PDB file of C-alpha atoms in Angstrom:
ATOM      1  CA  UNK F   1       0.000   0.000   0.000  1.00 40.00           C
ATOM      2  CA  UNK F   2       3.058   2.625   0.808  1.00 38.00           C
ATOM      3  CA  UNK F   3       4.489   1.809  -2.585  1.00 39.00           C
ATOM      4  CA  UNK F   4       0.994   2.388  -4.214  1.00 39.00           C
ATOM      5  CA  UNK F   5       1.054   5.569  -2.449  1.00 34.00           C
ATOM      6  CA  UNK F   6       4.552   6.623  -2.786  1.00 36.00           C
ATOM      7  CA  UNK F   7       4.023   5.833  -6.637  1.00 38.00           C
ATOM      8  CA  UNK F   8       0.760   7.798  -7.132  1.00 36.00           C
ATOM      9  CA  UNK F   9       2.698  10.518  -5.297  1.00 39.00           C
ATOM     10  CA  UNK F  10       5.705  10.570  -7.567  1.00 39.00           C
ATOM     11  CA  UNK F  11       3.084  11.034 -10.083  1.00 37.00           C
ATOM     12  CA  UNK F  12       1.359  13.795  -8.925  1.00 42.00           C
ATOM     13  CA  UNK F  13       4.549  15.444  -8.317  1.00 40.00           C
ATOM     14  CA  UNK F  14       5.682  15.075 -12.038  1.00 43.00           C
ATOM     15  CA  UNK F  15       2.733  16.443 -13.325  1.00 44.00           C
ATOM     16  CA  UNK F  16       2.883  19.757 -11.336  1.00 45.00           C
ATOM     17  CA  UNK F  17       6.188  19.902 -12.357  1.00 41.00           C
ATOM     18  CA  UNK F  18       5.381  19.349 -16.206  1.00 43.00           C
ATOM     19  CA  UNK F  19       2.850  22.040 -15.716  1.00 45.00           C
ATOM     20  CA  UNK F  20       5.406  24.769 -14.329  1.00 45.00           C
ATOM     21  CA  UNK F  21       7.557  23.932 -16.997  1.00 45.00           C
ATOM     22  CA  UNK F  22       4.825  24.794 -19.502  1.00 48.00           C
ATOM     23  CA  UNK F  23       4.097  27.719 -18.416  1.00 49.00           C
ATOM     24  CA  UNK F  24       7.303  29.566 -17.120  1.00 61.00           C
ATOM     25  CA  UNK F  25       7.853  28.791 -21.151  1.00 82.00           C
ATOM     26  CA  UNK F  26       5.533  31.467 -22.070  1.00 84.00           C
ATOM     27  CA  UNK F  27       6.413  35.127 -22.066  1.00 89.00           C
ATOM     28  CA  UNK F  28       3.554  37.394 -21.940  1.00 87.00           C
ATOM     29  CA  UNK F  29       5.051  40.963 -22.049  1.00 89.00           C
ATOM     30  CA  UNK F  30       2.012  42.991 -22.320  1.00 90.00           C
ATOM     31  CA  UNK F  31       2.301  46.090 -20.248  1.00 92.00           C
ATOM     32  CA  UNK F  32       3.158  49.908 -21.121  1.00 95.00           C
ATOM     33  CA  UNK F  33       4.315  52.707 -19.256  1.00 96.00           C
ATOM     34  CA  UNK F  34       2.971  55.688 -19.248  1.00 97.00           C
ATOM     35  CA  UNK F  35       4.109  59.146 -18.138  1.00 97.00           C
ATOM     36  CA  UNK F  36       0.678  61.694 -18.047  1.00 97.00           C
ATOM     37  CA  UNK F  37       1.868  64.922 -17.877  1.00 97.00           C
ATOM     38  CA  UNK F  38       0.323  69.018 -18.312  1.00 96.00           C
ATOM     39  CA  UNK F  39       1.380  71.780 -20.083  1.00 95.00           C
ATOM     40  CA  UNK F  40       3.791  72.732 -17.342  1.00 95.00           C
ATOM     41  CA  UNK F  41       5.516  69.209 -17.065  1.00 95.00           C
ATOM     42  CA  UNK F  42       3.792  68.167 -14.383  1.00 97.00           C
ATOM     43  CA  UNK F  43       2.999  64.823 -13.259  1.00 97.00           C
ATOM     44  CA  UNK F  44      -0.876  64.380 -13.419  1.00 97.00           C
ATOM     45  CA  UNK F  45      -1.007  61.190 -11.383  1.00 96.00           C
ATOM     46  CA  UNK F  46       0.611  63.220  -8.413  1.00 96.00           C
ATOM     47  CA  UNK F  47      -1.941  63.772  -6.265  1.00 95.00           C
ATOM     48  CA  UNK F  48       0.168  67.251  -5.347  1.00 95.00           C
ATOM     49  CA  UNK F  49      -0.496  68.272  -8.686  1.00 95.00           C
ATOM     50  CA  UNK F  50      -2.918  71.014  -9.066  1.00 94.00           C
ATOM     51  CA  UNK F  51      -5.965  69.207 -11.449  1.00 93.00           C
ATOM     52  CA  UNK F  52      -4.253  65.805 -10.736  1.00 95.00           C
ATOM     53  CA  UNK F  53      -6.024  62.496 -11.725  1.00 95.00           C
ATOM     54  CA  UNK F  54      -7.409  59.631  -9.811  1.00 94.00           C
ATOM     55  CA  UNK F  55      -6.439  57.011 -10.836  1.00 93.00           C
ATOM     56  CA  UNK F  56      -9.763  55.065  -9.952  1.00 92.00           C
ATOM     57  CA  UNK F  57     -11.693  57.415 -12.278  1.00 93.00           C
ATOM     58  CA  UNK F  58      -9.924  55.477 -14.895  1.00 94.00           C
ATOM     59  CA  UNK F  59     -11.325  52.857 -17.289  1.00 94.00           C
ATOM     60  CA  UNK F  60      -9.542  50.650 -18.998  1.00 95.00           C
ATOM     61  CA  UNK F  61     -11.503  49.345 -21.977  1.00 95.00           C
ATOM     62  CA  UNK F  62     -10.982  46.540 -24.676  1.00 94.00           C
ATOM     63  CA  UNK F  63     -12.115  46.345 -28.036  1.00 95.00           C
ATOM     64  CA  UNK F  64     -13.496  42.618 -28.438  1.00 92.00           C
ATOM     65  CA  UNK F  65     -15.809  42.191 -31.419  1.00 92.00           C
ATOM     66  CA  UNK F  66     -16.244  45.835 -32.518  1.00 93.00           C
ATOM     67  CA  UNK F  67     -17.244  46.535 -29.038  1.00 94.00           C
ATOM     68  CA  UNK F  68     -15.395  48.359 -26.104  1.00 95.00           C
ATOM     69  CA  UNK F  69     -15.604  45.858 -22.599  1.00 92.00           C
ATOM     70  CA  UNK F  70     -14.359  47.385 -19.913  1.00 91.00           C
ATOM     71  CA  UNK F  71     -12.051  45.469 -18.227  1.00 89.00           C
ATOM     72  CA  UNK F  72     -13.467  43.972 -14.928  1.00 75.00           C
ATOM     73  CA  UNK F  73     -12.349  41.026 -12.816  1.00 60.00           C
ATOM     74  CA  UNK F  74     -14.502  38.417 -13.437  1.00 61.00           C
ATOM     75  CA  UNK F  75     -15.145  35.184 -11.167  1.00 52.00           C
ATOM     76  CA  UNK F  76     -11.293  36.176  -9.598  1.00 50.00           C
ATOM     77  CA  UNK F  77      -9.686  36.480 -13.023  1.00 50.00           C
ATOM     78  CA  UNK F  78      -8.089  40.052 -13.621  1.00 53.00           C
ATOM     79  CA  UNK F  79      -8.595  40.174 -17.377  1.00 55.00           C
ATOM     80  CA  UNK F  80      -5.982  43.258 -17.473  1.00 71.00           C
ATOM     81  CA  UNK F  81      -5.975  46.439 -15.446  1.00 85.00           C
ATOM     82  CA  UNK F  82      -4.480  49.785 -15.339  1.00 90.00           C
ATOM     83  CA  UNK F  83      -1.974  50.157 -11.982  1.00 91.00           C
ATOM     84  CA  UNK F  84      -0.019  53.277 -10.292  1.00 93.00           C
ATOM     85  CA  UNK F  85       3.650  52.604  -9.970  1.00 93.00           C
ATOM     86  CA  UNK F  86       5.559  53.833  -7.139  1.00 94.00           C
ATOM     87  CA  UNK F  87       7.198  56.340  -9.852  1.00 95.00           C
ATOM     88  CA  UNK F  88       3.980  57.531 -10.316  1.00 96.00           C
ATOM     89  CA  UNK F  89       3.708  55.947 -14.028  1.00 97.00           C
ATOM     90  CA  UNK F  90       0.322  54.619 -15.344  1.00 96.00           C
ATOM     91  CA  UNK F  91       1.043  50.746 -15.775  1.00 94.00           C
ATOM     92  CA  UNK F  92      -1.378  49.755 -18.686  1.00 94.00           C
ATOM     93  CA  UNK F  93      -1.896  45.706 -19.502  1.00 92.00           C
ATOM     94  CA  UNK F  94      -2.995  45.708 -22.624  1.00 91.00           C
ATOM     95  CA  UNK F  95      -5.297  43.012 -24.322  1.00 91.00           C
ATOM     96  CA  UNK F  96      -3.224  39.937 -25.013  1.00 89.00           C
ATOM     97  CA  UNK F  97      -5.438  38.658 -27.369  1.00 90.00           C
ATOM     98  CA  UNK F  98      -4.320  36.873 -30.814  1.00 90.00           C
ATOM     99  CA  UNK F  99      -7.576  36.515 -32.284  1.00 92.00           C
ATOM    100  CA  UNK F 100      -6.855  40.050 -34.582  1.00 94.00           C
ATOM    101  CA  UNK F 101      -3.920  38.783 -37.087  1.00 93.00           C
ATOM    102  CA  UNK F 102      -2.613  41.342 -39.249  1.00 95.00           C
ATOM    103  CA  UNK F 103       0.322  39.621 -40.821  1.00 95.00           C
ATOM    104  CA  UNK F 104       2.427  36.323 -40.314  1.00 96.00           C
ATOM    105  CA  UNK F 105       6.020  34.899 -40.789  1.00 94.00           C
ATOM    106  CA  UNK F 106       7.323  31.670 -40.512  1.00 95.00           C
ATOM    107  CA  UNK F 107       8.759  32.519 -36.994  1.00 94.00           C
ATOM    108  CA  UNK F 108       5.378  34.343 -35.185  1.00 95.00           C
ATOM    109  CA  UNK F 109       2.144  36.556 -35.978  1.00 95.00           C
ATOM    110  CA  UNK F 110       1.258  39.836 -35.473  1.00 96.00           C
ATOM    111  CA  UNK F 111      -1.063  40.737 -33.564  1.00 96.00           C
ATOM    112  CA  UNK F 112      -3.209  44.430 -33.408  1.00 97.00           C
ATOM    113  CA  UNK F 113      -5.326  45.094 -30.492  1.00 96.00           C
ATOM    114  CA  UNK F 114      -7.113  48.237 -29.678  1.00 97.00           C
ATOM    115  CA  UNK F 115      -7.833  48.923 -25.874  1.00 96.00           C
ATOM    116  CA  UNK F 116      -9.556  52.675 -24.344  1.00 97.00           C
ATOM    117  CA  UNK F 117      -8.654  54.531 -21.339  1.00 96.00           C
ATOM    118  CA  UNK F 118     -11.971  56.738 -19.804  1.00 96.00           C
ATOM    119  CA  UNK F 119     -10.399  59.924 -18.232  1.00 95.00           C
ATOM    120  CA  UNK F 120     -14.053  61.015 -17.860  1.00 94.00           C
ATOM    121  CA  UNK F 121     -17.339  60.993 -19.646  1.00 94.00           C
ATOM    122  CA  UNK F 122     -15.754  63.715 -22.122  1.00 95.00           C
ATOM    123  CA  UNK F 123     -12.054  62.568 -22.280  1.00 96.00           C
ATOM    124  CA  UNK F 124     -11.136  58.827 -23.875  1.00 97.00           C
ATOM    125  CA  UNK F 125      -8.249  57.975 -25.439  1.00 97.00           C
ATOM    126  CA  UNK F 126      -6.994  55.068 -27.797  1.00 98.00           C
ATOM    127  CA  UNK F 127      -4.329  52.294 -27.816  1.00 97.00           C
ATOM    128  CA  UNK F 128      -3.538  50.437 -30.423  1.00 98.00           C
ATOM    129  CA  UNK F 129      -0.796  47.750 -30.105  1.00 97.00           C
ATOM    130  CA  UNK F 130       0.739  45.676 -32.894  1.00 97.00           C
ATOM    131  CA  UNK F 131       2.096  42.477 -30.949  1.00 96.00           C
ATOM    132  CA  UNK F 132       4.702  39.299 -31.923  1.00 95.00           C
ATOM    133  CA  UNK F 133       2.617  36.284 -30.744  1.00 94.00           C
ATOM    134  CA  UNK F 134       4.049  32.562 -31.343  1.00 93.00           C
ATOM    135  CA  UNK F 135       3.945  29.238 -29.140  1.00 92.00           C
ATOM    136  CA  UNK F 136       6.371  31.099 -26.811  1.00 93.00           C
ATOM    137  CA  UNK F 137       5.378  34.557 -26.587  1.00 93.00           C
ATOM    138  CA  UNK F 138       3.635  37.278 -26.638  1.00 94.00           C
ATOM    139  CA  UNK F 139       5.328  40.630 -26.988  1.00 94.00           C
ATOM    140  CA  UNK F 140       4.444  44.198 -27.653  1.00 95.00           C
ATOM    141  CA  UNK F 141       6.355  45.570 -30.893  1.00 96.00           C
ATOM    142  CA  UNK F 142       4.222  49.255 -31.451  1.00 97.00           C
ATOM    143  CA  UNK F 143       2.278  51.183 -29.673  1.00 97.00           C
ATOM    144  CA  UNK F 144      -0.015  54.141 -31.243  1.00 98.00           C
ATOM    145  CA  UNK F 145      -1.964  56.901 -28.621  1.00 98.00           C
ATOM    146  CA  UNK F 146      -4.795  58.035 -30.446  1.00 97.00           C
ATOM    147  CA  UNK F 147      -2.979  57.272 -34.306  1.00 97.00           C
ATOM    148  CA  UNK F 148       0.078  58.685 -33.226  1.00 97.00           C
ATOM    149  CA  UNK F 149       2.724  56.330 -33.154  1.00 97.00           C
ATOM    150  CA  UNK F 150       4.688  56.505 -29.650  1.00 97.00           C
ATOM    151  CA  UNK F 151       6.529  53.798 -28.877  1.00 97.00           C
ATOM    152  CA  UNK F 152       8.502  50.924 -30.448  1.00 96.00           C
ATOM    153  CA  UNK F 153      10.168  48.145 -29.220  1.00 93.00           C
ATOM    154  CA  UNK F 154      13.624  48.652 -30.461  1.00 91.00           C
ATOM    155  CA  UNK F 155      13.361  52.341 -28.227  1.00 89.00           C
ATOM    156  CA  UNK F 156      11.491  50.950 -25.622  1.00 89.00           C
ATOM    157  CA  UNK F 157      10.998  53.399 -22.756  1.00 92.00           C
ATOM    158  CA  UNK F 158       8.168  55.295 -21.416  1.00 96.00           C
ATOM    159  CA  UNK F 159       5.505  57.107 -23.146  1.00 97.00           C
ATOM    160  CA  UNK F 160       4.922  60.815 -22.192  1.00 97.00           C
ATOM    161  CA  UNK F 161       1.715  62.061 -22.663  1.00 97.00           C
ATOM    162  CA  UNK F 162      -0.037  65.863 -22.745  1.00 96.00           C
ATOM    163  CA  UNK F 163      -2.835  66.148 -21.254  1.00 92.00           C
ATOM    164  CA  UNK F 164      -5.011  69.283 -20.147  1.00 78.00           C
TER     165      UNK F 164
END
């Protein structure tokens, strides 16, 4: 009976450990930086900053099937979110969906994905995001802010944005 157990074990073991493998496999780089500023420079998601924002009056939407669904936790699952650094950046996770192919090459796909953020009921912007999605990953290669292109992964960084 201990060597039925001590087998079954073993096996249970293996399998978790199979499954870890799998998935530290994956890279999932999904997130982008950015730096909201006003006309002065100023940091806008400094709360010492005169007209500052909160960041839980924003809403982070995604486009799924011509429609915007804003992005919710659902039965425990954060589907993506929108988070404050301690630098006071606005960390956006961005839709890592690879339903929308735009073009393919024998080594991944790409991948464009359009998410919202809801300053207010008179202020939303747009993301788009061009992606490199295969087996192994998932990895953001463009970023536009409302059709202007601001980031690229070769230049990496953060995105600085003007807002009044």
């Amino acid at each position: 009976m201990k060597a039925i157990l001590m087998i079954l074990a073993f096996t249970a073991l293996a399998a978790c450990s199979q499954d870890d493998e799998d998935m530290n496999g994956f890279n999932l780089e999904n997130q982008i930086y950015f730096s909201l500023k006003n006309s002065d420079g100023q940091n806008l998601l400094d709360t010492e900053t005169e007209n500052s924002i909160n960041i839980n009056d924003i809403q982070l939407y995604y486009l799924i099937d011509d429609e915007p669904v804003e992005v919710t936790i659902e039965n425990g699952y954060n589907m993506g979110s929108i988070e404050l650094t301690s630098d006071k950046l606005l960390k956006v996770f961005t839709n890592p969906s690879s339903s929308n192919i735009i073009d393919e090459t024998s080594e991944y796909e790409v991948v464009e994905n359009i998410a919202y953020l809801k300053f207010s009921e008179t202020d939303t912007d747009t993301i788009k995001t061009h992606s490199k999605s295969s087996q192994n990953y998932f990895l953001l290669s463009e970023v536009w802010y409302n059709d202007e292109l601001v980031w690229e992964r070769e230049t990496g960084g953060v995105i600085e944005i003007m807002k009044e």
